[in-house]
Structures are given as structure tokens and as C-alpha cells.
mmCIF file of C-alpha atoms in Angstrom:
data_model
loop_
_atom_site.group_PDB
_atom_site.id
_atom_site.type_symbol
_atom_site.label_atom_id
_atom_site.label_comp_id
_atom_site.label_asym_id
_atom_site.label_seq_id
_atom_site.Cartn_x
_atom_site.Cartn_y
_atom_site.Cartn_z
ATOM 1 C CA MET A 1 0.000 0.000 0.000
ATOM 2 C CA ALA A 2 1.289 3.443 -0.914
ATOM 3 C CA PRO A 3 1.979 5.853 1.962
ATOM 4 C CA ALA A 4 -0.580 8.525 2.728
ATOM 5 C CA LEU A 5 0.257 11.931 1.309
ATOM 6 C CA PHE A 6 -0.994 15.192 2.757
ATOM 7 C CA GLU A 7 -0.329 18.584 1.213
ATOM 8 C CA LEU A 8 -0.099 22.024 2.754
ATOM 9 C CA ASP A 9 -3.823 22.800 2.611
ATOM 10 C CA ASP A 10 -4.616 19.586 4.490
ATOM 11 C CA ILE A 11 -1.996 20.384 7.111
ATOM 12 C CA ASN A 12 -3.141 23.986 7.533
ATOM 13 C CA ASN A 13 -6.683 22.752 8.197
ATOM 14 C CA VAL A 14 -5.396 20.661 11.106
ATOM 15 C CA ILE A 15 -3.091 23.206 12.693
ATOM 16 C CA SER A 16 -5.774 25.908 12.534
ATOM 17 C CA GLU A 17 -8.238 23.828 14.549
ATOM 18 C CA LYS A 18 -9.311 25.106 17.965
ATOM 19 C CA ASN A 19 -6.992 24.024 20.780
ATOM 20 C CA PHE A 20 -4.333 22.633 18.419
ATOM 21 C CA GLU A 21 -1.717 25.122 19.592
ATOM 22 C CA LYS A 22 -2.398 24.530 23.293
ATOM 23 C CA ASN A 23 -2.364 20.773 22.794
ATOM 24 C CA LEU A 24 0.903 21.042 20.877
ATOM 25 C CA ILE A 25 2.559 23.091 23.621
ATOM 26 C CA ASP A 26 1.416 20.542 26.211
ATOM 27 C CA ALA A 27 2.603 17.604 24.098
ATOM 28 C CA ILE A 28 6.014 19.169 23.498
ATOM 29 C CA GLU A 29 6.351 19.793 27.248
ATOM 30 C CA GLU A 30 5.643 16.104 27.838
ATOM 31 C CA GLY A 31 8.132 15.235 25.104
ATOM 32 C CA PHE A 32 10.946 17.132 26.814
ATOM 33 C CA VAL A 33 10.222 15.252 30.018
ATOM 34 C CA GLY A 34 10.621 12.071 27.980
ATOM 35 C CA LEU A 35 13.931 13.336 26.611
ATOM 36 C CA GLU A 36 15.159 14.012 30.146
ATOM 37 C CA ASN A 37 14.185 10.461 31.110
ATOM 38 C CA ASN A 38 16.056 8.940 28.152
ATOM 39 C CA GLU A 39 12.827 7.973 26.389
ATOM 40 C CA PHE A 40 13.623 9.847 23.163
ATOM 41 C CA PHE A 41 16.368 8.962 20.726
ATOM 42 C CA ALA A 42 17.686 11.291 18.026
ATOM 43 C CA CYS A 43 20.152 10.813 15.180
ATOM 44 C CA PRO A 44 22.921 13.372 14.560
ATOM 45 C CA ILE A 45 21.672 16.530 12.863
ATOM 46 C CA GLN A 46 22.645 17.145 9.248
ATOM 47 C CA THR A 47 23.012 20.769 8.144
ATOM 48 C CA MET A 48 23.739 21.721 4.543
ATOM 49 C CA GLY A 49 24.503 25.249 3.414
ATOM 50 C CA LEU A 50 27.148 26.159 5.989
ATOM 51 C CA PRO A 51 29.302 27.612 4.560
ATOM 52 C CA PRO A 52 27.025 28.876 1.795
ATOM 53 C CA PHE A 53 26.533 26.662 -1.217
ATOM 54 C CA PRO A 54 29.269 27.548 -3.763
ATOM 55 C CA PHE A 55 26.733 28.389 -6.457
ATOM 56 C CA VAL A 56 25.015 31.028 -4.311
ATOM 57 C CA GLU A 57 26.425 34.547 -4.459
ATOM 58 C CA VAL A 58 24.066 36.771 -2.475
ATOM 59 C CA GLU A 59 25.044 39.357 0.112
ATOM 60 C CA GLY A 60 23.570 38.402 3.480
ATOM 61 C CA TYR A 61 23.125 34.738 2.496
ATOM 62 C CA ALA A 62 21.696 32.787 5.436
ATOM 63 C CA SER A 63 19.913 29.801 3.925
ATOM 64 C CA GLN A 64 20.376 26.206 5.000
ATOM 65 C CA THR A 65 18.781 22.770 4.810
ATOM 66 C CA CYS A 66 18.463 20.812 8.036
ATOM 67 C CA VAL A 67 17.646 17.112 8.536
ATOM 68 C CA LYS A 68 16.480 15.934 11.963
ATOM 69 C CA SER A 69 15.147 12.530 12.941
ATOM 70 C CA GLY A 70 14.250 10.456 15.964
ATOM 71 C CA TYR A 71 11.671 8.467 17.878
ATOM 72 C CA PHE A 72 10.113 7.955 21.290
ATOM 73 C CA LYS A 73 10.726 4.593 22.919
ATOM 74 C CA GLY A 74 7.580 2.500 22.528
ATOM 75 C CA GLY A 75 5.916 5.025 20.232
ATOM 76 C CA LYS A 76 4.027 4.333 17.025
ATOM 77 C CA TYR A 77 6.304 6.177 14.624
ATOM 78 C CA TYR A 78 9.739 7.481 13.895
ATOM 79 C CA VAL A 79 10.083 10.710 11.931
ATOM 80 C CA ILE A 80 12.596 12.159 9.488
ATOM 81 C CA LYS A 81 12.203 15.883 8.866
ATOM 82 C CA VAL A 82 13.824 17.893 6.075
ATOM 83 C CA ALA A 83 13.453 21.673 6.236
ATOM 84 C CA SER A 84 15.144 24.356 4.187
ATOM 85 C CA GLY A 85 14.900 28.114 4.197
ATOM 86 C CA GLY A 86 16.493 31.399 5.160
ATOM 87 C CA PHE A 87 17.497 34.339 3.021
ATOM 88 C CA PRO A 88 17.218 34.383 0.036
ATOM 89 C CA GLN A 89 15.268 31.121 -0.262
ATOM 90 C CA GLU A 90 11.642 30.523 0.611
ATOM 91 C CA ASN A 91 10.840 27.860 3.193
ATOM 92 C CA SER A 92 10.415 24.326 1.947
ATOM 93 C CA GLY A 93 10.457 20.814 3.347
ATOM 94 C CA LEU A 94 8.534 17.747 4.411
ATOM 95 C CA MET A 95 8.138 15.254 7.237
ATOM 96 C CA GLN A 96 8.347 11.504 6.703
ATOM 97 C CA VAL A 97 6.431 9.320 9.174
ATOM 98 C CA TYR A 98 7.490 5.661 9.469
ATOM 99 C CA SER A 99 6.033 2.796 11.499
ATOM 100 C CA GLN A 100 8.237 1.634 14.365
ATOM 101 C CA GLN A 101 6.702 -1.830 14.005
ATOM 102 C CA THR A 102 7.308 -2.393 10.299
ATOM 103 C CA GLY A 103 9.784 0.276 9.241
ATOM 104 C CA LYS A 104 7.471 1.188 6.360
ATOM 105 C CA LEU A 105 6.799 4.765 5.287
ATOM 106 C CA GLU A 106 3.285 5.519 6.486
ATOM 107 C CA CYS A 107 2.888 9.158 5.567
ATOM 108 C CA LEU A 108 4.435 12.105 3.791
ATOM 109 C CA LEU A 109 3.548 15.522 5.173
ATOM 110 C CA LEU A 110 4.352 18.035 2.426
ATOM 111 C CA ASP A 111 4.296 21.000 4.758
ATOM 112 C CA ASP A 112 6.743 23.410 3.054
ATOM 113 C CA GLY A 113 8.408 23.866 6.427
ATOM 114 C CA ILE A 114 5.275 25.140 8.201
ATOM 115 C CA LEU A 115 5.314 22.378 10.817
ATOM 116 C CA THR A 116 8.876 23.337 11.720
ATOM 117 C CA GLU A 117 7.712 26.918 12.217
ATOM 118 C CA VAL A 118 4.778 25.783 14.351
ATOM 119 C CA ARG A 119 6.715 23.401 16.579
ATOM 120 C CA THR A 120 9.467 26.016 17.053
ATOM 121 C CA ALA A 121 6.899 28.608 18.093
ATOM 122 C CA ALA A 122 5.374 26.094 20.488
ATOM 123 C CA VAL A 123 8.612 25.572 22.414
ATOM 124 C CA GLY A 124 9.047 29.351 22.573
ATOM 125 C CA ALA A 125 5.582 29.677 24.067
ATOM 126 C CA LEU A 126 6.365 26.843 26.475
ATOM 127 C CA SER A 127 9.480 28.628 27.737
ATOM 128 C CA ALA A 128 7.430 31.803 28.253
ATOM 129 C CA ARG A 129 4.785 29.851 30.147
ATOM 130 C CA LEU A 130 7.462 28.499 32.472
ATOM 131 C CA LEU A 131 9.847 31.454 32.829
ATOM 132 C CA ALA A 132 8.337 34.769 31.691
ATOM 133 C CA PRO A 133 7.422 37.315 34.375
ATOM 134 C CA LYS A 134 3.879 36.872 35.656
ATOM 135 C CA ASN A 135 2.908 40.424 34.739
ATOM 136 C CA ILE A 136 4.161 41.241 31.260
ATOM 137 C CA ALA A 137 3.733 44.880 30.266
ATOM 138 C CA MET A 138 5.444 44.599 26.877
ATOM 139 C CA ILE A 139 6.782 41.848 24.624
ATOM 140 C CA GLY A 140 9.904 42.430 22.550
ATOM 141 C CA ILE A 141 10.409 40.762 19.170
ATOM 142 C CA LEU A 142 13.840 40.844 17.524
ATOM 143 C CA GLY A 143 13.372 40.160 13.827
ATOM 144 C CA THR A 144 10.524 40.453 11.354
ATOM 145 C CA GLY A 145 10.542 37.148 9.454
ATOM 146 C CA ILE A 146 8.177 34.200 9.457
ATOM 147 C CA GLN A 147 9.314 32.887 12.855
ATOM 148 C CA ALA A 148 8.797 36.337 14.382
ATOM 149 C CA ARG A 149 5.177 36.003 13.261
ATOM 150 C CA PHE A 150 4.708 32.459 14.527
ATOM 151 C CA GLN A 151 6.354 33.187 17.885
ATOM 152 C CA LEU A 152 4.121 36.170 18.575
ATOM 153 C CA GLY A 153 1.021 34.338 17.402
ATOM 154 C CA MET A 154 1.704 31.397 19.720
ATOM 155 C CA LEU A 155 2.290 33.724 22.692
ATOM 156 C CA ALA A 156 -1.353 34.796 22.502
ATOM 157 C CA GLY A 157 -2.239 31.575 24.288
ATOM 158 C CA VAL A 158 0.153 32.011 27.223
ATOM 159 C CA THR A 159 -0.032 35.729 28.086
ATOM 160 C CA GLU A 160 -2.686 38.414 28.118
ATOM 161 C CA CYS A 161 -0.170 41.087 27.086
ATOM 162 C CA ARG A 162 -0.791 42.499 23.618
ATOM 163 C CA LYS A 163 1.734 45.379 23.602
ATOM 164 C CA VAL A 164 4.740 44.612 21.417
ATOM 165 C CA LEU A 165 8.002 46.388 20.604
ATOM 166 C CA VAL A 166 9.649 45.043 17.437
ATOM 167 C CA TRP A 167 13.068 45.678 15.923
ATOM 168 C CA GLY A 168 14.016 44.798 12.359
ATOM 169 C CA ARG A 169 16.961 45.542 10.102
ATOM 170 C CA THR A 170 14.928 47.177 7.348
ATOM 171 C CA THR A 171 12.204 49.777 7.698
ATOM 172 C CA SER A 172 9.994 48.252 5.008
ATOM 173 C CA LYS A 173 9.960 44.776 6.542
ATOM 174 C CA THR A 174 9.436 46.150 10.041
ATOM 175 C CA GLU A 175 6.504 48.263 8.894
ATOM 176 C CA ALA A 176 5.058 45.262 7.069
ATOM 177 C CA TYR A 177 5.344 43.213 10.265
ATOM 178 C CA ARG A 178 3.579 45.916 12.272
ATOM 179 C CA HIS A 179 0.805 46.192 9.689
ATOM 180 C CA GLU A 180 0.236 42.435 9.475
ATOM 181 C CA MET A 181 0.387 41.595 13.175
ATOM 182 C CA SER A 182 -1.749 44.603 14.162
ATOM 183 C CA LYS A 183 -4.586 43.000 12.222
ATOM 184 C CA THR A 184 -4.564 40.078 14.655
ATOM 185 C CA GLY A 185 -4.969 42.171 17.799
ATOM 186 C CA TRP A 186 -1.420 43.176 18.674
ATOM 187 C CA ASP A 187 -0.458 46.764 19.585
ATOM 188 C CA ILE A 188 2.863 47.074 17.743
ATOM 189 C CA SER A 189 5.502 49.772 18.205
ATOM 190 C CA ILE A 190 8.841 49.926 16.398
ATOM 191 C CA ALA A 191 12.162 50.087 18.252
ATOM 192 C CA LYS A 192 15.065 52.196 17.031
ATOM 193 C CA THR A 193 17.707 49.777 18.322
ATOM 194 C CA PRO A 194 17.708 46.154 19.518
ATOM 195 C CA ASP A 195 18.610 47.259 23.034
ATOM 196 C CA ASP A 196 15.430 49.329 23.257
ATOM 197 C CA LEU A 197 13.846 45.909 23.845
ATOM 198 C CA LEU A 198 16.080 45.345 26.881
ATOM 199 C CA ALA A 199 15.053 48.688 28.342
ATOM 200 C CA ASN A 200 11.316 48.313 27.826
ATOM 201 C CA CYS A 201 10.251 44.666 27.616
ATOM 202 C CA ASP A 202 9.654 41.890 30.152
ATOM 203 C CA LEU A 203 9.692 39.082 27.597
ATOM 204 C CA ILE A 204 11.941 39.157 24.521
ATOM 205 C CA VAL A 205 11.995 36.667 21.658
ATOM 206 C CA THR A 206 14.932 36.725 19.231
ATOM 207 C CA THR A 207 14.252 35.280 15.782
ATOM 208 C CA THR A 208 16.997 36.455 13.405
ATOM 209 C CA CYS A 209 19.648 34.450 11.532
ATOM 210 C CA SER A 210 22.391 36.821 12.680
ATOM 211 C CA ARG A 211 26.044 35.834 12.873
ATOM 212 C CA GLU A 212 26.958 38.750 15.114
ATOM 213 C CA PRO A 213 25.459 39.844 18.447
ATOM 214 C CA LEU A 214 22.473 42.192 18.295
ATOM 215 C CA LEU A 215 20.990 42.263 21.790
ATOM 216 C CA GLY A 216 22.989 43.463 24.795
ATOM 217 C CA MET A 217 25.494 45.680 23.011
ATOM 218 C CA ASP A 218 24.622 48.598 25.322
ATOM 219 C CA ARG A 219 25.505 47.179 28.721
ATOM 220 C CA SER A 220 23.834 50.056 30.556
ATOM 221 C CA MET A 221 20.458 48.792 29.356
ATOM 222 C CA ILE A 222 20.794 45.503 31.196
ATOM 223 C CA GLU A 223 22.635 46.956 34.191
ATOM 224 C CA SER A 224 19.816 49.418 34.840
ATOM 225 C CA ARG A 225 17.049 46.789 34.890
ATOM 226 C CA LYS A 226 15.199 46.553 38.203
ATOM 227 C CA SER A 227 12.645 43.892 37.298
ATOM 228 C CA GLY A 228 12.641 40.360 35.942
ATOM 229 C CA LEU A 229 13.264 39.516 32.306
ATOM 230 C CA HIS A 230 12.976 36.412 30.188
ATOM 231 C CA ILE A 231 14.652 36.029 26.787
ATOM 232 C CA THR A 232 13.722 33.243 24.378
ATOM 233 C CA CYS A 233 16.460 32.704 21.781
ATOM 234 C CA ILE A 234 15.259 31.083 18.578
ATOM 235 C CA GLY A 235 17.503 32.250 15.743
ATOM 236 C CA ALA A 236 20.857 30.659 16.666
ATOM 237 C CA ASP A 237 20.253 27.129 15.421
ATOM 238 C CA ALA A 238 23.516 26.326 13.618
ATOM 239 C CA PRO A 239 27.244 26.777 14.315
ATOM 240 C CA GLY A 240 28.318 30.405 14.158
ATOM 241 C CA LYS A 241 24.888 31.962 14.597
ATOM 242 C CA VAL A 242 24.467 34.341 17.553
ATOM 243 C CA GLU A 243 21.961 37.031 18.594
ATOM 244 C CA LEU A 244 22.926 37.899 22.197
ATOM 245 C CA GLU A 245 26.100 39.656 23.259
ATOM 246 C CA PRO A 246 27.924 36.904 25.218
ATOM 247 C CA SER A 247 28.255 39.044 28.354
ATOM 248 C CA LEU A 248 24.443 39.272 28.476
ATOM 249 C CA VAL A 249 24.304 35.478 28.479
ATOM 250 C CA GLY A 250 26.931 35.410 31.212
ATOM 251 C CA LYS A 251 24.908 37.833 33.359
ATOM 252 C CA ALA A 252 21.743 35.706 33.349
ATOM 253 C CA ASP A 253 20.595 34.101 36.591
ATOM 254 C CA LEU A 254 19.255 30.992 34.867
ATOM 255 C CA LEU A 255 20.236 29.491 31.528
ATOM 256 C CA VAL A 256 18.036 26.808 29.973
ATOM 257 C CA ALA A 257 18.451 24.926 26.688
ATOM 258 C CA ASP A 258 16.329 22.448 24.801
ATOM 259 C CA THR A 259 19.418 20.226 24.976
ATOM 260 C CA VAL A 260 22.568 21.400 26.726
ATOM 261 C CA ALA A 261 25.051 19.618 24.460
ATOM 262 C CA GLN A 262 23.444 21.028 21.344
ATOM 263 C CA SER A 263 23.214 24.575 22.721
ATOM 264 C CA VAL A 264 26.979 24.843 23.207
ATOM 265 C CA GLU A 265 27.744 23.351 19.795
ATOM 266 C CA ARG A 266 25.176 25.062 17.545
ATOM 267 C CA GLY A 267 23.048 27.333 19.733
ATOM 268 C CA GLU A 268 22.987 30.716 21.451
ATOM 269 C CA PHE A 269 25.325 29.631 24.254
ATOM 270 C CA GLU A 270 28.085 28.485 21.874
ATOM 271 C CA GLU A 271 30.005 31.784 21.853
ATOM 272 C CA ALA A 272 29.671 32.519 25.579
ATOM 273 C CA VAL A 273 31.064 29.064 26.414
ATOM 274 C CA SER A 274 33.888 29.362 23.885
ATOM 275 C CA LYS A 275 34.884 32.718 25.418
ATOM 276 C CA GLY A 276 34.893 31.268 28.930
ATOM 277 C CA LEU A 277 32.018 33.434 30.180
ATOM 278 C CA LEU A 278 30.132 30.375 31.343
ATOM 279 C CA LYS A 279 30.567 26.629 31.588
ATOM 280 C CA LYS A 280 28.425 23.914 30.120
ATOM 281 C CA THR A 281 27.548 22.947 33.685
ATOM 282 C CA ASN A 282 25.922 26.380 34.195
ATOM 283 C CA ILE A 283 23.161 25.427 31.742
ATOM 284 C CA ILE A 284 20.199 23.193 32.555
ATOM 285 C CA SER A 285 17.980 21.295 30.156
ATOM 286 C CA LEU A 286 14.360 22.186 29.505
ATOM 287 C CA GLY A 287 13.333 18.748 30.731
ATOM 288 C CA LYS A 288 15.060 19.346 34.057
ATOM 289 C CA LEU A 289 13.408 22.763 34.373
ATOM 290 C CA ILE A 290 9.964 21.242 33.834
ATOM 291 C CA GLY A 291 10.643 18.665 36.541
ATOM 292 C CA ASP A 292 11.797 21.164 39.173
ATOM 293 C CA PRO A 293 9.055 23.612 40.266
ATOM 294 C CA ASP A 294 11.562 25.558 42.382
ATOM 295 C CA LEU A 295 13.258 26.773 39.191
ATOM 296 C CA LEU A 296 10.103 28.140 37.565
ATOM 297 C CA ARG A 297 9.247 31.845 37.549
ATOM 298 C CA LYS A 298 7.502 33.026 40.719
ATOM 299 C CA GLU A 299 5.643 36.203 41.624
ATOM 300 C CA ASN A 300 8.004 39.167 42.234
ATOM 301 C CA ASP A 301 10.841 37.181 40.685
ATOM 302 C CA ASP A 302 13.556 39.563 39.453
ATOM 303 C CA ARG A 303 15.769 36.990 37.770
ATOM 304 C CA ILE A 304 17.070 37.313 34.232
ATOM 305 C CA THR A 305 16.373 33.994 32.523
ATOM 306 C CA VAL A 306 17.434 32.890 29.046
ATOM 307 C CA PHE A 307 16.122 29.927 27.075
ATOM 308 C CA ASP A 308 17.907 28.732 23.952
ATOM 309 C CA SER A 309 16.101 26.662 21.342
ATOM 310 C CA SER A 310 18.285 25.241 18.599
ATOM 311 C CA GLY A 311 15.593 22.720 17.692
ATOM 312 C CA VAL A 312 15.222 19.090 18.740
ATOM 313 C CA ALA A 313 13.849 16.230 16.661
ATOM 314 C CA LEU A 314 11.343 15.347 19.394
ATOM 315 C CA GLN A 315 9.415 18.493 18.436
ATOM 316 C CA ASP A 316 9.158 17.186 14.873
ATOM 317 C CA CYS A 317 8.024 13.783 16.091
ATOM 318 C CA VAL A 318 5.352 15.328 18.295
ATOM 319 C CA VAL A 319 3.878 17.660 15.679
ATOM 320 C CA ALA A 320 4.060 15.080 12.882
ATOM 321 C CA GLN A 321 2.215 12.492 14.959
ATOM 322 C CA MET A 322 -0.430 15.014 16.016
ATOM 323 C CA VAL A 323 -1.099 16.040 12.422
ATOM 324 C CA TYR A 324 -1.033 12.498 11.017
ATOM 325 C CA ASP A 325 -3.293 11.148 13.760
ATOM 326 C CA ALA A 326 -5.762 13.983 13.164
ATOM 327 C CA MET A 327 -5.997 13.062 9.474
ATOM 328 C CA ASN A 328 -5.864 9.297 10.052
ATOM 329 C CA PRO A 329 -8.167 8.696 13.058
#
């Protein structure tokens, strides 16, 4: 029997259903607990496009293709995900769902990379649910691309705050972001510099593909803070990418990563560790955070917390199974 094949319209119908986002956040939280308990197994990540493909000659090139795969012990499926995108390419990709019992390909999800965007936004929302200040007056978004849109959209389910300060490299793209996201109920203002987010926001999400620090360049901004702050780092998902000035990472009271080993090899904490500003042992895993209520954000909690997501295959397994099961009851 040929594998089932679902195209983007089919997938969008599922992920737009009521409660899908909340259920996904909950399922990914459970998945990270499984990872902490050695119940998830992942193959080494493959990344193509670093350095840039030799036939691409574009200033600001930041595109790559990433292959992630894995499975939960005792689960129904194992998943292989291929996702490509980044300037100047448009997002593309698919997820392959195989039976753990037979090894046969059960399903192809031709998602054009949307499921990667959704599952990445879900872990960002999860980190905010666990670590963001209880009373958020303003959200900061660094970047204006597709993940900046998905991250903000997913936050609607975990905070009542609708005031947003966004920074982008180009005026036209930043204005387009403000125009688009304002239509969905967000009150968007535009920052002049990245560090305006440090001065004014309680929750910051970084979503760029930068290879040089953007946030924390003005140390006075962080030194003058009197209240708690949580930063979710999304953009640094391959070796050499960085969005935070390493000294800002070193100043944080709590550092959390989806996986510690991956975060120091291809995530936001890579540069701070290489410069000796922190040790690998200073970072805890998301699974450990979930299992220790004492580490979660409390009322009147003035800590600076940083979460780094470089992307884990368990997120792909979770979202692929949810979508496939919804279309194959």
C-alpha cells in the first residue's frame, strides 16, 4: 500500500483547529520530560549550506537545509524531517512518518516547512509559560521574518499582554510586520535599536539568523534593569549563529536549553562558552526545568532567565504524529 500523502492545505486545516496550539505546547512539554528520562532517541543533525553553497552569491546569504530525525521509545512512529529556508530562499520541506513496528513509510507531510515553524513557536511559548514574568507589560520581538510572526502568534495563548516592541533591520519589513500583526490584535511599536527591547520589555523573543550579536550591546540597558526579564532565543540554530552579546548570556541568573550539548555546539550559548564566560555545567535542560518547580518563575521574581532553542527532533516527532493522527483517526 502506498503511503498517505498530505499537502499544505490539508496540514493547515489541522493546525488551525481550535486548541491545536495549546495541545501542541502541552505535548512538546511532555516530550521534553521524555527526553530528560532517556525515552527519546535522536540521530545526529545534518546541516547543509554552511558555509554557503558555492553556487550562491548573495550578500547576506543565510539559507540552509536541516535534517532531523528520531523516535520515542515504545511510540508508534519514527520521523525524518527535512526543512530548508532562510534568506534568500523561501521555506520548503517535508516530514516523513514511518512505522516503528514495520519500518514502512506511512505518511508524507508536504508541509513546506510550516510544521517546523509551528513546533518552534510552540517551544518558545512553552518557555514563556514556564519562565516569563507573571505580569508582562510589553513583549519584545527581535526580527521580522516568518518565525517572528509564529512566535508572537503562539504567545497569545500564554499571556494576556498584547503590547509589542519590534526591531528589524529594514524599515519596510518592520513596517510590514507591524501592519500584518496589528490586524490580529497586537499593539505594535517599532524600536530604534535592539537594546530598546532590553530597556522596555519583560519578555523578549529573538528570531533572526544573525552571525553577530544584536541584543545586549549597550551594557547600561541591562545593568539598569530593576525587574525580571525572560529572553527566548530562537535564531541561533547552527554553528556560528548568535543574537545575544555573550556578556548578556553570562549575566543571566538561569540558563536553559532544549538540549545542553546542542546549545553549546550550535546554539545561542556556543560563543559565551567558547569565550569562557560560562561553563556547560551552568546550563540546565528544559526537561530538568519542567521537573523542578523551584526553578520556575515566581511572583516578584527579578531573575534574568534565558532559554535557547536550537531545535530538537522530538518536536518534529510530536507535531508530525499530532497532524497524522488527526488526518488518520
